[in-house]
XYZ file of C-alpha atoms in Angstrom:
67
model
C 71.550 91.479 0.043
C 69.405 91.234 3.143
C 69.120 93.859 5.802
C 67.866 92.731 9.178
C 67.076 95.315 11.796
C 67.500 94.132 15.276
C 64.925 95.257 17.789
C 65.565 94.840 21.445
C 62.822 93.779 23.753
C 62.884 94.661 27.373
C 62.165 91.715 29.560
C 59.232 92.526 31.786
C 59.144 90.270 34.808
C 55.773 88.657 35.183
C 55.043 88.185 38.822
C 52.090 86.198 40.024
C 49.296 88.236 41.568
C 49.859 86.443 44.872
C 53.463 87.653 44.990
C 52.425 91.239 44.298
C 49.670 91.052 46.918
C 52.088 89.720 49.542
C 54.432 92.614 48.799
C 51.640 95.155 49.241
C 50.478 93.531 52.483
C 54.060 93.508 53.782
C 54.494 97.228 53.109
C 51.154 98.065 54.735
C 52.047 96.041 57.831
C 55.397 97.812 58.136
C 53.753 101.238 57.798
C 51.160 100.376 60.448
C 53.829 99.029 62.821
C 55.926 102.182 62.373
C 52.918 104.431 62.978
C 52.042 102.543 66.163
C 55.627 102.787 67.386
C 55.733 106.541 66.738
C 52.434 107.027 68.551
C 53.620 105.000 71.552
C 56.903 106.897 71.750
C 55.133 110.257 71.558
C 52.951 109.280 74.513
C 55.901 108.433 76.779
C 56.955 110.923 79.425
C 60.523 112.202 79.783
C 61.432 109.697 82.506
C 60.379 106.734 80.380
C 62.299 108.107 77.407
C 65.438 108.580 79.500
C 65.140 104.962 80.643
C 65.495 103.814 77.038
C 68.175 106.420 76.288
C 66.193 108.779 74.070
C 65.734 112.495 74.657
C 62.611 114.429 73.718
C 64.613 116.249 71.012
C 65.814 112.984 69.460
C 62.284 111.636 69.579
C 60.949 114.703 67.781
C 63.556 114.293 65.070
C 62.813 110.607 64.575
C 59.030 111.020 64.638
C 59.127 113.816 62.054
C 61.333 111.751 59.744
C 59.527 110.306 56.753
C 59.398 106.496 56.485
């Protein structure tokens, strides 16, 4: 009588370094773009914000929100 124990292996996806690097660069670009947008919005006066339909209170909420 033979007893065979089955072991399961988890498949680990092997991504090329280039693919990982592109993902990192993409995230960094998005974070930089978001930071620049927040900075630009914070610098706008109330009249400019009302032109785009955003109040100072809404801006404060959105700027404080974590990405």
